[in-house]
JSON list of C-alpha atoms in Angstrom, two decimals:
[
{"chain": "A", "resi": 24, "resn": "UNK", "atom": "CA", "xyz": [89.09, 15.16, 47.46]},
{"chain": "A", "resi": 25, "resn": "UNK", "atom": "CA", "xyz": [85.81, 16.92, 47.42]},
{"chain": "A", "resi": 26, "resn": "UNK", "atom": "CA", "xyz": [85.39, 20.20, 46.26]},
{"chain": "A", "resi": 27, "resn": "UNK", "atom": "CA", "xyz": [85.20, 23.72, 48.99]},
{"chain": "A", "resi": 28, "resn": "UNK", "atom": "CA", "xyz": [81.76, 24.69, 49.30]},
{"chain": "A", "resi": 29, "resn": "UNK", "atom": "CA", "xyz": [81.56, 28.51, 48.74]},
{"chain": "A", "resi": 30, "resn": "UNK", "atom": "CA", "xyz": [80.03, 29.72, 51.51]},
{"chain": "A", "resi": 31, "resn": "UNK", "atom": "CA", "xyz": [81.27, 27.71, 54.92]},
{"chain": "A", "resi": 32, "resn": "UNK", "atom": "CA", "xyz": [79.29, 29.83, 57.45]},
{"chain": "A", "resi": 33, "resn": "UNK", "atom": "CA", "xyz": [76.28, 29.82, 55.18]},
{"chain": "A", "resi": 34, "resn": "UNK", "atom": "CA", "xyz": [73.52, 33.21, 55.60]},
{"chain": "A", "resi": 35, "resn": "UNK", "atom": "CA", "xyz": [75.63, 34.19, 59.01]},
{"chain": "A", "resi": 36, "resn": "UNK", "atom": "CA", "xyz": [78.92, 35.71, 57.01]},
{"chain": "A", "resi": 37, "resn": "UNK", "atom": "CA", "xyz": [75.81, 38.52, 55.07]},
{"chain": "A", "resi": 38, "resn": "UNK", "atom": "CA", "xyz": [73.76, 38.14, 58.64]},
{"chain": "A", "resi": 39, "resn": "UNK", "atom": "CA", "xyz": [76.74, 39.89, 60.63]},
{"chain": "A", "resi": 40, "resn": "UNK", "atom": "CA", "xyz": [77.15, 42.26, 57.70]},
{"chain": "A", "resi": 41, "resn": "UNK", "atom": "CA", "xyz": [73.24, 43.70, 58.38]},
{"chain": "A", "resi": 42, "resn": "UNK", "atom": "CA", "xyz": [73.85, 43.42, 62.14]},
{"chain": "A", "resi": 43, "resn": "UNK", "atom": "CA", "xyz": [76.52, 45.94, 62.13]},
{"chain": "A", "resi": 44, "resn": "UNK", "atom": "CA", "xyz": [74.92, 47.98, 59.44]},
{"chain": "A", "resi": 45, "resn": "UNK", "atom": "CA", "xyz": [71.90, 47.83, 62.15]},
{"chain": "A", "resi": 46, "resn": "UNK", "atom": "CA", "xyz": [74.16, 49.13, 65.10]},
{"chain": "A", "resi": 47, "resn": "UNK", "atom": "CA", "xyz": [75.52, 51.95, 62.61]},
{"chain": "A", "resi": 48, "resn": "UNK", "atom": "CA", "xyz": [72.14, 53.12, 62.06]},
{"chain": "A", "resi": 49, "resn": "UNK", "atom": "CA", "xyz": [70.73, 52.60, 65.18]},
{"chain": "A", "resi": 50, "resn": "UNK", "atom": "CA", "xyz": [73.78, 54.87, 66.58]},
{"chain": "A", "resi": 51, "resn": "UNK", "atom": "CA", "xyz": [73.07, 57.31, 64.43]},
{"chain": "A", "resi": 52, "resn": "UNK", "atom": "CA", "xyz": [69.66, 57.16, 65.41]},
{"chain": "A", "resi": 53, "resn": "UNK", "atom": "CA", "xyz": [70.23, 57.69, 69.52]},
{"chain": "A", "resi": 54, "resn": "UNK", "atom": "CA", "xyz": [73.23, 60.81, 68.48]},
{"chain": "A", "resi": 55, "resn": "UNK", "atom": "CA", "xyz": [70.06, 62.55, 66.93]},
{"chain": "A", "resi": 56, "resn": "UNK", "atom": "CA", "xyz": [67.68, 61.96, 69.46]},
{"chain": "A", "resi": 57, "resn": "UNK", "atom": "CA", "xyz": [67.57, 66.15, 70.18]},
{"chain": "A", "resi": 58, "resn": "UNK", "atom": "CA", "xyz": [67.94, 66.69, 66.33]},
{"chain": "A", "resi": 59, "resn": "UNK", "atom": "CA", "xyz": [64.87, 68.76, 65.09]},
{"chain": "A", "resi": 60, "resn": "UNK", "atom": "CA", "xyz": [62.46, 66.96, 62.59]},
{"chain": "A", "resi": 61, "resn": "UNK", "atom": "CA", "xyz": [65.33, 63.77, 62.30]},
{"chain": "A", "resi": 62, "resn": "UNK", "atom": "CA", "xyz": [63.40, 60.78, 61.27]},
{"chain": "A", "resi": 63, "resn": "UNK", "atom": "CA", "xyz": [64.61, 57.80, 63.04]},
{"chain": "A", "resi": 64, "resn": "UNK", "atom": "CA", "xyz": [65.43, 54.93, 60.42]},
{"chain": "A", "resi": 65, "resn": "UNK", "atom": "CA", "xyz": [65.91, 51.12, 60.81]},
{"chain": "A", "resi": 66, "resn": "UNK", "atom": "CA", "xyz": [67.15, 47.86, 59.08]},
{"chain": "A", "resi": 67, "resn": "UNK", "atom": "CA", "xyz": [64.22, 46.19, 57.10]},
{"chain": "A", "resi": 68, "resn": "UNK", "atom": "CA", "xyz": [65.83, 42.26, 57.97]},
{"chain": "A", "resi": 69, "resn": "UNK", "atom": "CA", "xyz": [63.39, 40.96, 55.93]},
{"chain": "A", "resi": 70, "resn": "UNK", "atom": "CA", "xyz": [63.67, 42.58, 52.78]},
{"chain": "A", "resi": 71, "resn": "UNK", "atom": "CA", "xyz": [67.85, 42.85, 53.25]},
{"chain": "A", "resi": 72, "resn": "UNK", "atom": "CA", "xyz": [67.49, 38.51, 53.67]},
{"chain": "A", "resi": 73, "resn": "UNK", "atom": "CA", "xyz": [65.31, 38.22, 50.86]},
{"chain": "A", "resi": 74, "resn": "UNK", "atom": "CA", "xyz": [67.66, 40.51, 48.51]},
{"chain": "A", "resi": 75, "resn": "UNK", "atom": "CA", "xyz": [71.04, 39.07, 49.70]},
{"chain": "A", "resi": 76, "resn": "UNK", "atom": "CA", "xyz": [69.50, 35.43, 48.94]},
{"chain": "A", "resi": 77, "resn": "UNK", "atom": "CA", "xyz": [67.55, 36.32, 45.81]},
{"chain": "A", "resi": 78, "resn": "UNK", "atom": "CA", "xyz": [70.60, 36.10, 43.25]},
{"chain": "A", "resi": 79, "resn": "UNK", "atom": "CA", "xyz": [70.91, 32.14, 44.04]},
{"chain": "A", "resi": 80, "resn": "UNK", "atom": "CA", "xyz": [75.03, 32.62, 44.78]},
{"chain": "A", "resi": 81, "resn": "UNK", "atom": "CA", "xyz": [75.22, 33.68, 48.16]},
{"chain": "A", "resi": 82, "resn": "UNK", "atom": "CA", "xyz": [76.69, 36.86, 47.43]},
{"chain": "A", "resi": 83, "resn": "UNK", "atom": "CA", "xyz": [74.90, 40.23, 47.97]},
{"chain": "A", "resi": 84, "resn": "UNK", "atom": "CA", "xyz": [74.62, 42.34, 44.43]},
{"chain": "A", "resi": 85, "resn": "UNK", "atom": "CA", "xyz": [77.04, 45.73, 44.26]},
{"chain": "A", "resi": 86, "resn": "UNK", "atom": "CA", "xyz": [74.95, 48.43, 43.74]},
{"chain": "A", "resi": 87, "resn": "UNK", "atom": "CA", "xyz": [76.29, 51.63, 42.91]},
{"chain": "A", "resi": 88, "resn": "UNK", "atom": "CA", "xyz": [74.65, 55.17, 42.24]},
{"chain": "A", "resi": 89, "resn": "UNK", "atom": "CA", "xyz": [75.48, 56.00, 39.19]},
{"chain": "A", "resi": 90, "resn": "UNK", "atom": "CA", "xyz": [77.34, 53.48, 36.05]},
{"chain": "A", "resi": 91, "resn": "UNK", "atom": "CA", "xyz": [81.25, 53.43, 37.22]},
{"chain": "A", "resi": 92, "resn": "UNK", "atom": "CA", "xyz": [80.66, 54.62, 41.01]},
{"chain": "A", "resi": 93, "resn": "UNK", "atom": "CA", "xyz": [80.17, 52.73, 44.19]},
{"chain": "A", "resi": 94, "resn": "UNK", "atom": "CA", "xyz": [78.64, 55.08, 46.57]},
{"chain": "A", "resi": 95, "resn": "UNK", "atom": "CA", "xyz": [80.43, 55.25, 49.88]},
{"chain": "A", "resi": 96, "resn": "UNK", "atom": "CA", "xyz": [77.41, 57.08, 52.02]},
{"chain": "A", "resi": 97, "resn": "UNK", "atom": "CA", "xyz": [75.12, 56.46, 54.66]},
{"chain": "A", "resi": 98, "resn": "UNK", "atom": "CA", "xyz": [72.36, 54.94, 51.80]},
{"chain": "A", "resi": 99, "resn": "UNK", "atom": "CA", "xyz": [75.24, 53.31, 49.71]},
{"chain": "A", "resi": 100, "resn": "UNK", "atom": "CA", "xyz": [75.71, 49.68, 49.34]},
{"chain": "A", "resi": 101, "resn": "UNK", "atom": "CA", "xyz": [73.99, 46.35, 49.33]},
{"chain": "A", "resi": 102, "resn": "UNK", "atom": "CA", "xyz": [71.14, 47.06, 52.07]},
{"chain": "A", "resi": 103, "resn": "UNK", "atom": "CA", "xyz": [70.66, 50.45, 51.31]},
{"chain": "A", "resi": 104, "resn": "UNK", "atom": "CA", "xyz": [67.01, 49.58, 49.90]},
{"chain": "A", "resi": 105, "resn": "UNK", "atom": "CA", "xyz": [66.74, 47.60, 53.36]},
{"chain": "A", "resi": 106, "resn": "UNK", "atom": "CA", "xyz": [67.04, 50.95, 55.04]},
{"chain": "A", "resi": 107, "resn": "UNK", "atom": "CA", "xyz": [63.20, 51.99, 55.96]},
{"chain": "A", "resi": 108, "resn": "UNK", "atom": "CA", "xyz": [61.97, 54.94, 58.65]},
{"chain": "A", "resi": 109, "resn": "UNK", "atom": "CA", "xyz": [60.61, 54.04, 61.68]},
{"chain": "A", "resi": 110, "resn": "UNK", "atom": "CA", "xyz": [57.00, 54.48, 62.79]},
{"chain": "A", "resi": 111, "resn": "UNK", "atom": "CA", "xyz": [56.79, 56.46, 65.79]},
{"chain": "A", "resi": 112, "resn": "UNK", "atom": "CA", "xyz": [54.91, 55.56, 68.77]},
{"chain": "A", "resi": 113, "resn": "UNK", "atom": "CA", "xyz": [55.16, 58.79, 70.36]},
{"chain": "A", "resi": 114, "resn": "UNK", "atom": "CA", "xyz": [55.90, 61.92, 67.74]},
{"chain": "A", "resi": 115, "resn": "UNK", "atom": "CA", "xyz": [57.69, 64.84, 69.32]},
{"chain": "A", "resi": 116, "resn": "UNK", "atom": "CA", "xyz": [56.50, 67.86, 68.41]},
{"chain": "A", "resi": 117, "resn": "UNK", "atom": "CA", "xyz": [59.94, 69.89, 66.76]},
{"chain": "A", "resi": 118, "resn": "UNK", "atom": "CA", "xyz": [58.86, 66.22, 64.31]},
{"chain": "A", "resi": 119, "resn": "UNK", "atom": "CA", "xyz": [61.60, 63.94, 65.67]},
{"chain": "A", "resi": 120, "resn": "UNK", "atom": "CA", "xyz": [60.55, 60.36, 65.98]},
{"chain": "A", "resi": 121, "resn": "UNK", "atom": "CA", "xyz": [63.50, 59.22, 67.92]},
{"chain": "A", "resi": 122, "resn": "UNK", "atom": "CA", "xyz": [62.27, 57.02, 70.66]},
{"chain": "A", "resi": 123, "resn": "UNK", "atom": "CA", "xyz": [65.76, 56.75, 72.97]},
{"chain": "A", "resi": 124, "resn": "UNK", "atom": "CA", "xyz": [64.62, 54.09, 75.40]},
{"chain": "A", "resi": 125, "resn": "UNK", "atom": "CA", "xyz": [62.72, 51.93, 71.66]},
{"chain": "A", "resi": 126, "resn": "UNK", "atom": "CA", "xyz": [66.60, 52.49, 70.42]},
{"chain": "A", "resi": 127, "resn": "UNK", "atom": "CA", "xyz": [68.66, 51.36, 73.11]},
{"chain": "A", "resi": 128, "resn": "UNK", "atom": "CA", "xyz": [66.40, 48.22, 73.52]},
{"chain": "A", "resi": 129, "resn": "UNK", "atom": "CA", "xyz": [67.04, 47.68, 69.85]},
{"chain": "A", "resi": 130, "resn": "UNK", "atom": "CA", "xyz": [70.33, 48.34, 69.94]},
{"chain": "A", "resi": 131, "resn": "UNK", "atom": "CA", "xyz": [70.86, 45.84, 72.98]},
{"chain": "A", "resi": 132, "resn": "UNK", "atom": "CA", "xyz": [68.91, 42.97, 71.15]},
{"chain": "A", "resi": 133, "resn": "UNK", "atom": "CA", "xyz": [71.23, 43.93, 67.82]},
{"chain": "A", "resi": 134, "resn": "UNK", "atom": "CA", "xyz": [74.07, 43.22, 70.05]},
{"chain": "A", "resi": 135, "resn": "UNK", "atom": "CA", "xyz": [73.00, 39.79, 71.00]},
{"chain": "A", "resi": 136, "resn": "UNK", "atom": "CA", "xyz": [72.29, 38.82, 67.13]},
{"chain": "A", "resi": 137, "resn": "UNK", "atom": "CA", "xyz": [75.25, 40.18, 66.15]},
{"chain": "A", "resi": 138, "resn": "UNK", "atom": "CA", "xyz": [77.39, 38.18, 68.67]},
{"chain": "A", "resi": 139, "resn": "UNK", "atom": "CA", "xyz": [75.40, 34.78, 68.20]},
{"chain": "A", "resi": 140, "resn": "UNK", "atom": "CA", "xyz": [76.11, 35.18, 64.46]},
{"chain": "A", "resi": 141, "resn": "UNK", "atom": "CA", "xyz": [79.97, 35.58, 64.94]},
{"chain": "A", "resi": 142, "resn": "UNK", "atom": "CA", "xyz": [79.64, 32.81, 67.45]},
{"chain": "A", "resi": 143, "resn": "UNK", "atom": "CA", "xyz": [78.40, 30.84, 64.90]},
{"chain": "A", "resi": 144, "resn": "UNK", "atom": "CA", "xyz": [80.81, 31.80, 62.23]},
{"chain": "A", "resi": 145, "resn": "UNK", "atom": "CA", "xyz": [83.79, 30.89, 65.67]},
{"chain": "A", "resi": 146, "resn": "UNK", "atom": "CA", "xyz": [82.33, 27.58, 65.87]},
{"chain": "A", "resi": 147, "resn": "UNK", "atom": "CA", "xyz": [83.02, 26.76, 62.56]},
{"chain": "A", "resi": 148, "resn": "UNK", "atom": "CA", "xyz": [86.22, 27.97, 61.67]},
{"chain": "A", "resi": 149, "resn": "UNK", "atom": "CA", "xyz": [87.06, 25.88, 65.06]},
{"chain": "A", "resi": 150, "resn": "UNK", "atom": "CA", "xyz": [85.16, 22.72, 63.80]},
{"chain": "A", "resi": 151, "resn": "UNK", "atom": "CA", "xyz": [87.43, 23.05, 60.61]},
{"chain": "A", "resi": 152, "resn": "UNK", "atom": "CA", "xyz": [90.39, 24.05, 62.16]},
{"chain": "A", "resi": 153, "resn": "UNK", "atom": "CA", "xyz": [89.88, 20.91, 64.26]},
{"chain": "A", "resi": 154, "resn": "UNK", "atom": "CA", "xyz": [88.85, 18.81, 61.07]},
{"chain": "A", "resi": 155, "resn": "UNK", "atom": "CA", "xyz": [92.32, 19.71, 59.47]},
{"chain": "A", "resi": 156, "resn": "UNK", "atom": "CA", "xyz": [94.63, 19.20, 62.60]},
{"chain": "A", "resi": 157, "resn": "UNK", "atom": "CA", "xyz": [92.58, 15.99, 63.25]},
{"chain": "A", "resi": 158, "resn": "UNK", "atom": "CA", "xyz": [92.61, 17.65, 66.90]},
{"chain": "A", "resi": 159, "resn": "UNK", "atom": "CA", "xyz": [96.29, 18.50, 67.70]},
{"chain": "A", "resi": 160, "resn": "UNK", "atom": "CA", "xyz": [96.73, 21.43, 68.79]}
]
């Protein structure tokens, strides 16, 4: 018998992870849309990819604040240093660079990655489901 492989759905299982980290932020982005001098922030993909995939295993690195902590806030946790402000098209002039109608399109597309990623991960666990049952039901 050959041995599990650790990671079935491959990058998808840390993909979905960033995607709903993405909708949290991008949430909290459109709820301060009328907040004075917020700066609108986003998910760096990129950089978040690059760090989960870095360590060679897969797994994302805990990071915590301080030595014996693991910080539970808005900036905690493995894509915290993916978290990066946005560059406004349009500045408002109380200095919030919340761009509503650049958010909700985001938000939208996030939706669509998120949901093809947990697709993905569906498909699988159906392939092996299928695999083991040798297609009974």
């Amino acid at each position: 018998m050959s041995p599990i492989p650790q990671n079935l759905f491959g990058i998808h299982t840390q993909a979905l992870d960033l995607w709903q980290r993405r909708a949290d932020v991008l949430a909290n982005n459109l709820a301060n849309a009328d907040t004075p001098g917020y700066l609108a922030r986003d998910v760096d993909f990129r950089k978040a990819l690059s760090a989960a995939g870095g360590n060679g295993d897969g797994n994302l690195p805990l990071q915590a604040p301080t030595p014996g902590q693991i910080g539970t806030g808005p900036n905690a946790g493995p894509d915290a240093a993916a978290l990066a402000y946005r560059v406004p098209t349009q500045p408002s002039m109380d200095g919030n660079t919340v761009d509503a109608q650049v958010e909700q399109a985001d938000f939208a597309a996030n939706s669509v990655h998120y949901q093809a990623s947990l697709s993905f991960i569906t498909a699988q666990i159906h392939m092996l489901r299928t695999a083991i049952t040798g297609g009974q039901s």
